[in-house]
mmCIF file of C-alpha atoms in Angstrom:
data_model
loop_
_atom_site.group_PDB
_atom_site.id
_atom_site.type_symbol
_atom_site.label_atom_id
_atom_site.label_comp_id
_atom_site.label_asym_id
_atom_site.label_seq_id
_atom_site.Cartn_x
_atom_site.Cartn_y
_atom_site.Cartn_z
ATOM 1 C CA MET A 1 19.081 -32.855 135.290
ATOM 2 C CA PRO A 2 19.539 -36.452 133.844
ATOM 3 C CA GLU A 3 18.934 -36.878 130.281
ATOM 4 C CA ILE A 4 15.705 -38.833 129.250
ATOM 5 C CA THR A 5 16.288 -41.078 126.357
ATOM 6 C CA ILE A 6 13.667 -42.436 123.886
ATOM 7 C CA ALA A 7 14.484 -45.923 125.344
ATOM 8 C CA ASP A 8 13.681 -44.562 128.915
ATOM 9 C CA SER A 9 10.341 -43.163 127.672
ATOM 10 C CA VAL A 10 9.338 -46.406 125.953
ATOM 11 C CA LYS A 11 10.157 -48.227 129.283
ATOM 12 C CA ASP A 12 8.212 -45.897 131.373
ATOM 13 C CA GLY A 13 5.237 -46.315 128.914
ATOM 14 C CA PHE A 14 5.270 -50.060 129.182
ATOM 15 C CA ASP A 15 5.754 -49.885 132.948
ATOM 16 C CA GLY A 16 2.669 -47.651 133.135
ATOM 17 C CA LEU A 17 0.642 -50.227 131.176
ATOM 18 C CA SER A 18 1.726 -52.865 133.550
ATOM 19 C CA ARG A 19 0.302 -50.993 136.418
ATOM 20 C CA LEU A 20 -3.128 -50.612 134.966
ATOM 21 C CA ASP A 21 -6.222 -51.553 137.038
ATOM 22 C CA TRP A 22 -7.240 -54.726 135.238
ATOM 23 C CA ALA A 23 -10.222 -55.341 137.334
ATOM 24 C CA GLY A 24 -11.646 -52.008 136.250
ATOM 25 C CA GLY A 25 -10.573 -52.582 132.745
ATOM 26 C CA PRO A 26 -7.851 -51.568 130.358
ATOM 27 C CA GLU A 27 -8.168 -48.322 128.512
ATOM 28 C CA PRO A 28 -10.039 -48.374 125.101
ATOM 29 C CA ALA A 29 -6.964 -48.705 122.940
ATOM 30 C CA LEU A 30 -5.648 -51.858 124.743
ATOM 31 C CA LEU A 31 -9.224 -53.352 124.868
ATOM 32 C CA LEU A 32 -9.414 -52.631 121.167
ATOM 33 C CA LEU A 33 -5.837 -54.278 120.608
ATOM 34 C CA ALA A 34 -7.028 -57.310 122.497
ATOM 35 C CA ALA A 35 -10.203 -57.712 120.516
ATOM 36 C CA LEU A 36 -8.316 -57.552 117.360
ATOM 37 C CA LEU A 37 -6.117 -60.209 118.369
ATOM 38 C CA LEU A 38 -8.956 -62.380 119.529
ATOM 39 C CA SER A 39 -10.814 -61.829 116.420
ATOM 40 C CA ALA A 40 -7.790 -62.613 114.155
ATOM 41 C CA LEU A 41 -7.089 -65.804 116.168
ATOM 42 C CA PHE A 42 -10.504 -67.169 116.485
ATOM 43 C CA GLY A 43 -12.783 -65.300 114.182
ATOM 44 C CA ARG A 44 -16.522 -65.793 114.923
ATOM 45 C CA PRO A 45 -16.922 -69.063 116.992
ATOM 46 C CA ARG A 46 -19.491 -71.043 115.066
ATOM 47 C CA GLY A 47 -21.203 -72.620 118.108
ATOM 48 C CA LEU A 48 -21.369 -69.445 120.062
ATOM 49 C CA PHE A 49 -24.620 -68.265 118.778
ATOM 50 C CA HIS A 50 -26.477 -71.434 119.567
ATOM 51 C CA TYR A 51 -26.651 -70.013 123.049
ATOM 52 C CA LEU A 52 -26.312 -66.201 122.625
ATOM 53 C CA PRO A 53 -28.025 -63.738 120.145
ATOM 54 C CA ASP A 54 -25.852 -62.761 117.190
ATOM 55 C CA PRO A 55 -25.861 -59.069 116.982
ATOM 56 C CA ASN A 56 -24.941 -58.948 113.189
ATOM 57 C CA ALA A 57 -27.679 -61.371 112.499
ATOM 58 C CA ALA A 58 -30.323 -59.361 114.519
ATOM 59 C CA LEU A 59 -29.398 -56.191 112.592
ATOM 60 C CA GLU A 60 -29.633 -58.066 109.288
ATOM 61 C CA VAL A 61 -33.153 -59.407 109.971
ATOM 62 C CA LEU A 62 -34.355 -55.894 111.157
ATOM 63 C CA THR A 63 -32.964 -54.178 108.123
ATOM 64 C CA ARG A 64 -34.555 -56.853 105.687
ATOM 65 C CA GLY A 65 -37.914 -56.438 107.471
ATOM 66 C CA LEU A 66 -37.910 -52.575 107.303
ATOM 67 C CA ALA A 67 -36.662 -52.768 103.636
ATOM 68 C CA VAL A 68 -39.643 -55.076 102.671
ATOM 69 C CA LYS A 69 -42.141 -52.967 104.547
ATOM 70 C CA LEU A 70 -40.944 -49.506 103.322
ATOM 71 C CA ASN A 71 -39.234 -49.898 99.924
ATOM 72 C CA ARG A 72 -42.323 -50.342 97.811
ATOM 73 C CA LYS A 73 -42.166 -49.363 94.077
ATOM 74 C CA LYS A 74 -45.459 -47.637 94.140
ATOM 75 C CA ARG A 75 -43.894 -44.730 96.027
ATOM 76 C CA SER A 76 -42.032 -41.970 94.362
ATOM 77 C CA SER A 77 -38.130 -42.027 94.143
ATOM 78 C CA ASN A 78 -38.007 -39.135 96.762
ATOM 79 C CA ALA A 79 -40.275 -40.908 99.208
ATOM 80 C CA ARG A 80 -38.266 -44.290 98.715
ATOM 81 C CA MET A 81 -35.061 -42.205 99.423
ATOM 82 C CA VAL A 82 -36.360 -40.691 102.526
ATOM 83 C CA ARG A 83 -37.507 -44.041 103.850
ATOM 84 C CA GLY A 84 -34.228 -45.521 103.123
ATOM 85 C CA LEU A 85 -32.554 -42.812 105.102
ATOM 86 C CA LEU A 86 -34.984 -43.223 108.081
ATOM 87 C CA THR A 87 -34.404 -46.985 108.029
ATOM 88 C CA LEU A 88 -30.570 -46.371 108.213
ATOM 89 C CA PHE A 89 -31.085 -43.874 111.096
ATOM 90 C CA PHE A 90 -33.281 -46.120 113.003
ATOM 91 C CA VAL A 91 -31.051 -49.292 112.698
ATOM 92 C CA THR A 92 -27.935 -47.285 113.412
ATOM 93 C CA GLY A 93 -29.353 -45.422 116.377
ATOM 94 C CA LEU A 94 -30.779 -48.750 117.829
ATOM 95 C CA ALA A 95 -27.286 -50.334 117.418
ATOM 96 C CA ALA A 96 -25.431 -47.384 119.018
ATOM 97 C CA ALA A 97 -28.045 -47.290 121.806
ATOM 98 C CA ALA A 98 -27.471 -50.946 122.586
ATOM 99 C CA GLY A 99 -23.740 -50.387 122.610
ATOM 100 C CA GLY A 100 -24.083 -47.360 125.122
ATOM 101 C CA ALA A 101 -26.535 -49.413 127.274
ATOM 102 C CA LEU A 102 -24.093 -52.477 127.538
ATOM 103 C CA ILE A 103 -21.221 -50.057 128.603
ATOM 104 C CA HIS A 104 -23.502 -48.426 131.207
ATOM 105 C CA PHE A 105 -24.447 -51.732 132.572
ATOM 106 C CA VAL A 106 -21.115 -53.459 132.677
ATOM 107 C CA LYS A 107 -18.998 -50.502 133.696
ATOM 108 C CA PRO A 108 -19.605 -50.725 137.449
ATOM 109 C CA MET A 109 -18.869 -54.388 137.505
ATOM 110 C CA ALA A 110 -15.489 -55.825 138.267
ATOM 111 C CA TYR A 111 -14.205 -57.417 135.035
ATOM 112 C CA GLY A 112 -17.347 -56.293 133.358
ATOM 113 C CA TRP A 113 -15.029 -55.124 130.454
ATOM 114 C CA LEU A 114 -14.835 -58.647 129.462
ATOM 115 C CA ALA A 115 -18.315 -58.450 127.908
ATOM 116 C CA GLU A 116 -17.257 -55.332 125.978
ATOM 117 C CA LEU A 117 -14.120 -57.126 124.811
ATOM 118 C CA ALA A 118 -16.084 -60.037 123.463
ATOM 119 C CA LEU A 119 -18.647 -57.783 121.738
ATOM 120 C CA VAL A 120 -15.792 -55.673 119.937
ATOM 121 C CA ALA A 121 -14.160 -58.875 118.976
ATOM 122 C CA LEU A 122 -17.282 -60.056 117.357
ATOM 123 C CA LEU A 123 -17.917 -56.622 115.630
ATOM 124 C CA ILE A 124 -14.525 -56.330 114.172
ATOM 125 C CA ALA A 125 -13.841 -58.738 111.384
ATOM 126 C CA PRO A 126 -10.245 -59.167 110.196
ATOM 127 C CA ARG A 127 -10.777 -62.737 109.192
ATOM 128 C CA ALA A 128 -13.814 -61.903 106.931
ATOM 129 C CA GLY A 129 -12.974 -63.096 103.525
ATOM 130 C CA THR A 130 -9.482 -64.298 104.322
ATOM 131 C CA GLU A 131 -10.601 -67.855 105.266
ATOM 132 C CA ARG A 132 -12.545 -68.067 101.830
ATOM 133 C CA ALA A 133 -9.490 -66.652 100.026
ATOM 134 C CA PHE A 134 -7.448 -69.401 101.251
ATOM 135 C CA GLY A 135 -9.916 -71.907 100.241
ATOM 136 C CA VAL A 136 -10.347 -70.448 96.789
ATOM 137 C CA ALA A 137 -6.649 -70.206 96.249
ATOM 138 C CA ARG A 138 -6.308 -73.982 97.082
ATOM 139 C CA ARG A 139 -9.153 -74.981 94.721
ATOM 140 C CA LEU A 140 -7.645 -72.931 91.896
ATOM 141 C CA LYS A 141 -4.216 -74.271 92.298
ATOM 142 C CA GLU A 142 -5.918 -77.746 92.105
ATOM 143 C CA GLY A 143 -7.698 -76.839 88.938
ATOM 144 C CA ASP A 144 -11.108 -76.897 90.619
ATOM 145 C CA ALA A 145 -12.526 -73.368 90.208
ATOM 146 C CA PRO A 146 -15.741 -72.636 92.257
ATOM 147 C CA SER A 147 -19.010 -72.551 90.099
ATOM 148 C CA ASP A 148 -20.519 -69.115 89.570
ATOM 149 C CA PRO A 149 -22.305 -67.915 86.415
ATOM 150 C CA ASP A 150 -20.878 -64.340 86.879
ATOM 151 C CA ILE A 151 -17.244 -65.407 87.008
ATOM 152 C CA VAL A 152 -15.977 -67.340 83.795
ATOM 153 C CA ASP A 153 -12.543 -68.564 84.770
ATOM 154 C CA GLY A 154 -10.010 -68.794 87.508
ATOM 155 C CA PHE A 155 -8.364 -65.570 86.837
ATOM 156 C CA GLY A 156 -11.753 -63.848 87.495
ATOM 157 C CA TRP A 157 -12.102 -65.888 90.646
ATOM 158 C CA ALA A 158 -8.694 -64.707 91.779
ATOM 159 C CA ARG A 159 -9.357 -60.958 91.168
ATOM 160 C CA ARG A 160 -12.797 -61.210 92.979
ATOM 161 C CA VAL A 161 -11.135 -62.770 96.068
ATOM 162 C CA ILE A 162 -8.342 -60.333 96.060
ATOM 163 C CA GLU A 163 -10.638 -57.300 95.714
ATOM 164 C CA GLY A 164 -12.680 -58.872 98.652
ATOM 165 C CA CYS A 165 -9.771 -59.213 100.981
ATOM 166 C CA ALA A 166 -8.498 -55.600 100.289
ATOM 167 C CA GLY A 167 -11.954 -54.127 100.701
ATOM 168 C CA ASN A 168 -12.332 -55.826 104.072
ATOM 169 C CA PHE A 169 -9.347 -54.189 105.356
ATOM 170 C CA THR A 170 -11.502 -50.828 105.289
ATOM 171 C CA THR A 171 -14.794 -52.358 106.320
ATOM 172 C CA GLY A 172 -13.771 -55.088 108.652
ATOM 173 C CA VAL A 173 -10.660 -53.606 110.315
ATOM 174 C CA VAL A 174 -9.582 -49.910 109.811
ATOM 175 C CA ALA A 175 -13.065 -48.410 109.792
ATOM 176 C CA PRO A 176 -14.074 -50.316 112.855
ATOM 177 C CA VAL A 177 -11.003 -49.382 114.722
ATOM 178 C CA PHE A 178 -11.328 -45.822 113.684
ATOM 179 C CA TRP A 179 -14.905 -45.357 114.974
ATOM 180 C CA PHE A 180 -14.201 -47.322 118.188
ATOM 181 C CA LEU A 181 -11.257 -44.988 118.969
ATOM 182 C CA ILE A 182 -13.427 -41.949 118.282
ATOM 183 C CA LEU A 183 -16.793 -42.915 119.654
ATOM 184 C CA GLY A 184 -16.198 -46.170 121.668
ATOM 185 C CA LEU A 185 -18.347 -49.139 121.444
ATOM 186 C CA PRO A 186 -21.515 -47.101 120.434
ATOM 187 C CA GLY A 187 -19.515 -45.755 117.512
ATOM 188 C CA LEU A 188 -18.351 -49.300 116.467
ATOM 189 C CA ALA A 189 -21.819 -50.683 116.731
ATOM 190 C CA ALA A 190 -23.246 -47.771 114.593
ATOM 191 C CA TYR A 191 -20.592 -48.363 112.038
ATOM 192 C CA ARG A 192 -21.300 -52.067 111.761
ATOM 193 C CA ALA A 193 -25.065 -51.162 111.526
ATOM 194 C CA ILE A 194 -24.460 -48.704 108.658
ATOM 195 C CA GLU A 195 -22.365 -51.413 106.780
ATOM 196 C CA ILE A 196 -25.198 -54.037 107.190
ATOM 197 C CA VAL A 197 -27.840 -51.722 106.015
ATOM 198 C CA ASP A 198 -25.787 -50.862 103.042
ATOM 199 C CA ARG A 199 -25.310 -54.497 102.239
ATOM 200 C CA ARG A 200 -28.851 -55.706 102.767
ATOM 201 C CA ALA A 201 -31.075 -52.702 101.710
ATOM 202 C CA GLY A 202 -28.726 -50.384 99.986
ATOM 203 C CA ARG A 203 -25.922 -50.816 97.408
ATOM 204 C CA GLY A 204 -25.633 -54.476 98.067
ATOM 205 C CA ASP A 205 -29.235 -55.098 97.109
ATOM 206 C CA GLU A 206 -30.164 -54.808 93.345
ATOM 207 C CA ARG A 207 -33.910 -54.077 94.353
ATOM 208 C CA ALA A 208 -33.116 -51.073 96.467
ATOM 209 C CA GLY A 209 -33.186 -48.535 93.815
ATOM 210 C CA ALA A 210 -33.877 -44.946 95.235
ATOM 211 C CA PHE A 211 -34.219 -46.437 98.718
ATOM 212 C CA GLY A 212 -30.487 -47.290 98.773
ATOM 213 C CA VAL A 213 -28.999 -43.970 97.456
ATOM 214 C CA ALA A 214 -28.888 -42.060 100.582
ATOM 215 C CA ILE A 215 -27.727 -45.132 102.375
ATOM 216 C CA ALA A 216 -24.785 -45.449 100.010
ATOM 217 C CA ARG A 217 -23.875 -41.735 100.468
ATOM 218 C CA VAL A 218 -23.905 -42.156 104.297
ATOM 219 C CA THR A 219 -21.815 -45.208 103.958
ATOM 220 C CA ASP A 220 -19.245 -43.587 101.593
ATOM 221 C CA ALA A 221 -18.867 -40.647 104.252
ATOM 222 C CA VAL A 222 -18.326 -42.828 107.255
ATOM 223 C CA ASN A 223 -15.581 -44.630 105.138
ATOM 224 C CA PHE A 224 -14.091 -41.651 103.936
ATOM 225 C CA LEU A 225 -11.048 -41.228 106.212
ATOM 226 C CA PRO A 226 -10.616 -44.987 107.128
ATOM 227 C CA ALA A 227 -10.567 -45.989 103.446
ATOM 228 C CA ARG A 228 -7.649 -43.624 102.723
ATOM 229 C CA LEU A 229 -5.913 -44.812 105.960
ATOM 230 C CA ALA A 230 -6.366 -48.384 104.777
ATOM 231 C CA GLY A 231 -4.743 -47.637 101.515
ATOM 232 C CA ILE A 232 -1.792 -46.055 103.101
ATOM 233 C CA LEU A 233 -1.324 -48.985 105.550
ATOM 234 C CA ILE A 234 -1.407 -51.492 102.536
ATOM 235 C CA ALA A 235 1.204 -49.355 100.832
ATOM 236 C CA ALA A 236 3.289 -49.270 104.061
ATOM 237 C CA ALA A 237 2.928 -53.078 104.402
ATOM 238 C CA ALA A 238 4.456 -53.399 101.003
ATOM 239 C CA PHE A 239 7.746 -52.070 102.333
ATOM 240 C CA PHE A 240 7.912 -55.413 104.408
ATOM 241 C CA THR A 241 6.360 -57.658 102.031
ATOM 242 C CA PRO A 242 8.605 -59.671 99.460
ATOM 243 C CA SER A 243 7.853 -58.684 95.726
ATOM 244 C CA ALA A 244 5.482 -56.016 96.647
ATOM 245 C CA ARG A 245 6.141 -52.319 95.709
ATOM 246 C CA ALA A 246 5.132 -49.644 98.112
ATOM 247 C CA GLY A 247 5.885 -46.900 95.700
ATOM 248 C CA GLY A 248 3.653 -48.735 93.009
ATOM 249 C CA GLY A 249 0.825 -49.079 95.651
ATOM 250 C CA LEU A 250 0.854 -45.329 96.625
ATOM 251 C CA GLN A 251 1.093 -44.284 92.872
ATOM 252 C CA VAL A 252 -1.863 -46.359 91.693
ATOM 253 C CA MET A 253 -3.947 -45.580 94.916
ATOM 254 C CA PHE A 254 -3.714 -41.859 94.384
ATOM 255 C CA ARG A 255 -4.272 -41.993 90.560
ATOM 256 C CA ASP A 256 -7.032 -44.543 90.422
ATOM 257 C CA ALA A 257 -8.847 -44.923 93.781
ATOM 258 C CA GLY A 258 -11.310 -41.910 92.883
ATOM 259 C CA HIS A 259 -12.595 -43.912 90.035
ATOM 260 C CA GLY A 260 -13.563 -47.065 91.996
ATOM 261 C CA THR A 261 -17.166 -48.199 92.162
ATOM 262 C CA GLU A 262 -17.192 -48.048 95.920
ATOM 263 C CA PRO A 263 -15.016 -45.338 97.538
ATOM 264 C CA GLY A 264 -14.885 -47.267 100.862
ATOM 265 C CA THR A 265 -13.147 -50.247 99.277
ATOM 266 C CA ALA A 266 -11.411 -48.709 96.167
ATOM 267 C CA TRP A 267 -8.520 -47.183 98.108
ATOM 268 C CA PRO A 268 -7.070 -50.297 99.636
ATOM 269 C CA GLN A 269 -7.918 -52.327 96.397
ATOM 270 C CA ALA A 270 -5.942 -49.742 94.291
ATOM 271 C CA ALA A 271 -3.084 -49.915 96.803
ATOM 272 C CA VAL A 272 -3.062 -53.694 96.604
ATOM 273 C CA ALA A 273 -3.241 -53.519 92.624
ATOM 274 C CA GLY A 274 -0.292 -51.155 92.561
ATOM 275 C CA ALA A 275 1.916 -52.976 95.042
ATOM 276 C CA LEU A 276 1.531 -56.290 93.433
ATOM 277 C CA GLY A 277 1.453 -55.181 89.779
ATOM 278 C CA LEU A 278 -2.221 -56.199 89.317
ATOM 279 C CA ALA A 279 -5.294 -54.723 87.529
ATOM 280 C CA LEU A 280 -8.442 -55.125 89.717
ATOM 281 C CA GLN A 281 -12.124 -54.266 89.267
ATOM 282 C CA GLY A 282 -12.766 -53.482 85.613
ATOM 283 C CA PRO A 283 -15.911 -54.726 83.595
ATOM 284 C CA LYS A 284 -17.455 -57.656 85.301
ATOM 285 C CA ARG A 285 -20.728 -59.536 85.239
ATOM 286 C CA VAL A 286 -23.055 -59.157 88.301
ATOM 287 C CA ARG A 287 -26.273 -61.209 88.443
ATOM 288 C CA GLY A 288 -26.170 -61.717 84.705
ATOM 289 C CA ARG A 289 -25.361 -58.010 83.882
ATOM 290 C CA VAL A 290 -22.226 -56.576 82.672
ATOM 291 C CA LEU A 291 -21.117 -53.485 84.663
ATOM 292 C CA ASP A 292 -18.609 -51.289 82.822
ATOM 293 C CA ALA A 293 -16.371 -50.506 85.860
ATOM 294 C CA PRO A 294 -12.837 -48.835 85.422
ATOM 295 C CA TRP A 295 -9.765 -50.651 86.126
ATOM 296 C CA LEU A 296 -7.628 -50.071 89.182
ATOM 297 C CA GLY A 297 -3.946 -50.364 88.358
ATOM 298 C CA ASP A 298 -2.520 -51.130 85.006
ATOM 299 C CA GLY A 299 -0.640 -54.506 85.698
ATOM 300 C CA ARG A 300 -1.940 -58.071 85.088
ATOM 301 C CA ALA A 301 -5.653 -58.774 85.000
ATOM 302 C CA ARG A 302 -4.835 -62.572 84.889
ATOM 303 C CA ALA A 303 -4.463 -62.919 88.871
ATOM 304 C CA THR A 304 -3.257 -66.303 90.114
ATOM 305 C CA PRO A 305 -3.609 -68.309 93.238
ATOM 306 C CA LEU A 306 -0.093 -66.968 94.086
ATOM 307 C CA ASP A 307 -1.388 -63.579 93.838
ATOM 308 C CA ILE A 308 -4.127 -64.280 96.508
ATOM 309 C CA ARG A 309 -1.472 -65.521 98.734
ATOM 310 C CA ARG A 310 0.654 -62.471 98.271
ATOM 311 C CA THR A 311 -2.536 -60.306 99.031
ATOM 312 C CA LEU A 312 -3.085 -62.301 102.241
ATOM 313 C CA LEU A 313 0.361 -61.586 103.290
ATOM 314 C CA LEU A 314 0.082 -57.996 102.493
ATOM 315 C CA TYR A 315 -3.090 -57.886 104.569
ATOM 316 C CA ALA A 316 -1.606 -59.640 107.504
ATOM 317 C CA VAL A 317 1.379 -57.081 107.501
ATOM 318 C CA ALA A 318 -0.952 -54.250 107.274
ATOM 319 C CA CYS A 319 -2.994 -55.469 110.295
ATOM 320 C CA LEU A 320 0.412 -55.972 112.281
ATOM 321 C CA ILE A 321 1.284 -52.375 111.456
ATOM 322 C CA LEU A 322 -2.117 -51.011 112.570
ATOM 323 C CA GLY A 323 -1.762 -52.976 115.761
ATOM 324 C CA THR A 324 1.798 -51.776 116.505
ATOM 325 C CA LEU A 325 0.561 -48.206 115.782
ATOM 326 C CA ILE A 326 -2.213 -48.589 118.464
ATOM 327 C CA LEU A 327 0.259 -50.082 121.043
ATOM 328 C CA ALA A 328 2.988 -47.583 120.372
ATOM 329 C CA VAL A 329 0.601 -44.608 120.614
ATOM 330 C CA THR A 330 -0.956 -46.122 123.935
ATOM 331 C CA ALA A 331 2.653 -46.583 125.369
ATOM 332 C CA ALA A 332 3.665 -43.045 124.275
ATOM 333 C CA ARG A 333 0.473 -41.536 126.178
ATOM 334 C CA HIS A 334 1.629 -43.388 129.430
ATOM 335 C CA ALA A 335 5.226 -42.244 128.956
ATOM 336 C CA PHE A 336 4.499 -38.543 128.581
#
């Protein structure tokens, strides 16, 4: 019997990919990979939603309307908490049902999968925060810090932008990928709905109070595994990123991530802090109030525009590693 080498298996895997029925659509992992690439290259086309409804905007409007109607201070804390949970389930269920209906409608159509591809590319957000980060880094380098009463200097701006990029690796990339691979488009749509409800009527809204407590708990639960995977991918990316330390990323992540203010974002933030020798989060002003949050990492708190660019490079490498893993697993499935 002839010996089968790893190279032969890889070749067979990619040969299998090339023989897929593209009219009927690629398998979910390849569609996801294409959506990631499209979203990374083009982001959210600004002019598109002059002609088509924006699914994210529709969910935000629905969430705000329900919160205004149901989250009234005259109700007890328990009643508001239950109504917050019902709001979350309603918006999430509606998003999942819409995703399932789209799949049912386009699946019999030749090349109907292109509609699914477009929607997945819109719901995944690898560029969320990165464009703003480039802009802030440029302005800080020129000595022109953006104006914000809660951020007193350029170091605070750099830390805030770095934290946003690291957190988005969970909420904009890894978690959407995770839930799409497990539950398909309905799972991805449901995850995006949960994040929007949390941002507009839960933890992201200072008026939420008891209404947002259950919402935050569900959000933390759906981010539990993706957040840890995101941190590991950031640490792995540090192996291939100049001046970054993978060991430091892993050490700080496992030591400090559990103390972060938001579990879904603390893991990649702690990994970035350790890999780049920074201290992130910590006490900060939010809407005029000082929040006494613990530090992630024990490096420099005085982050610079160069640190923003180092974070963006780490982010890009982590995205490439994730895409490579998806492609490798798909090829291996076709080979074996």
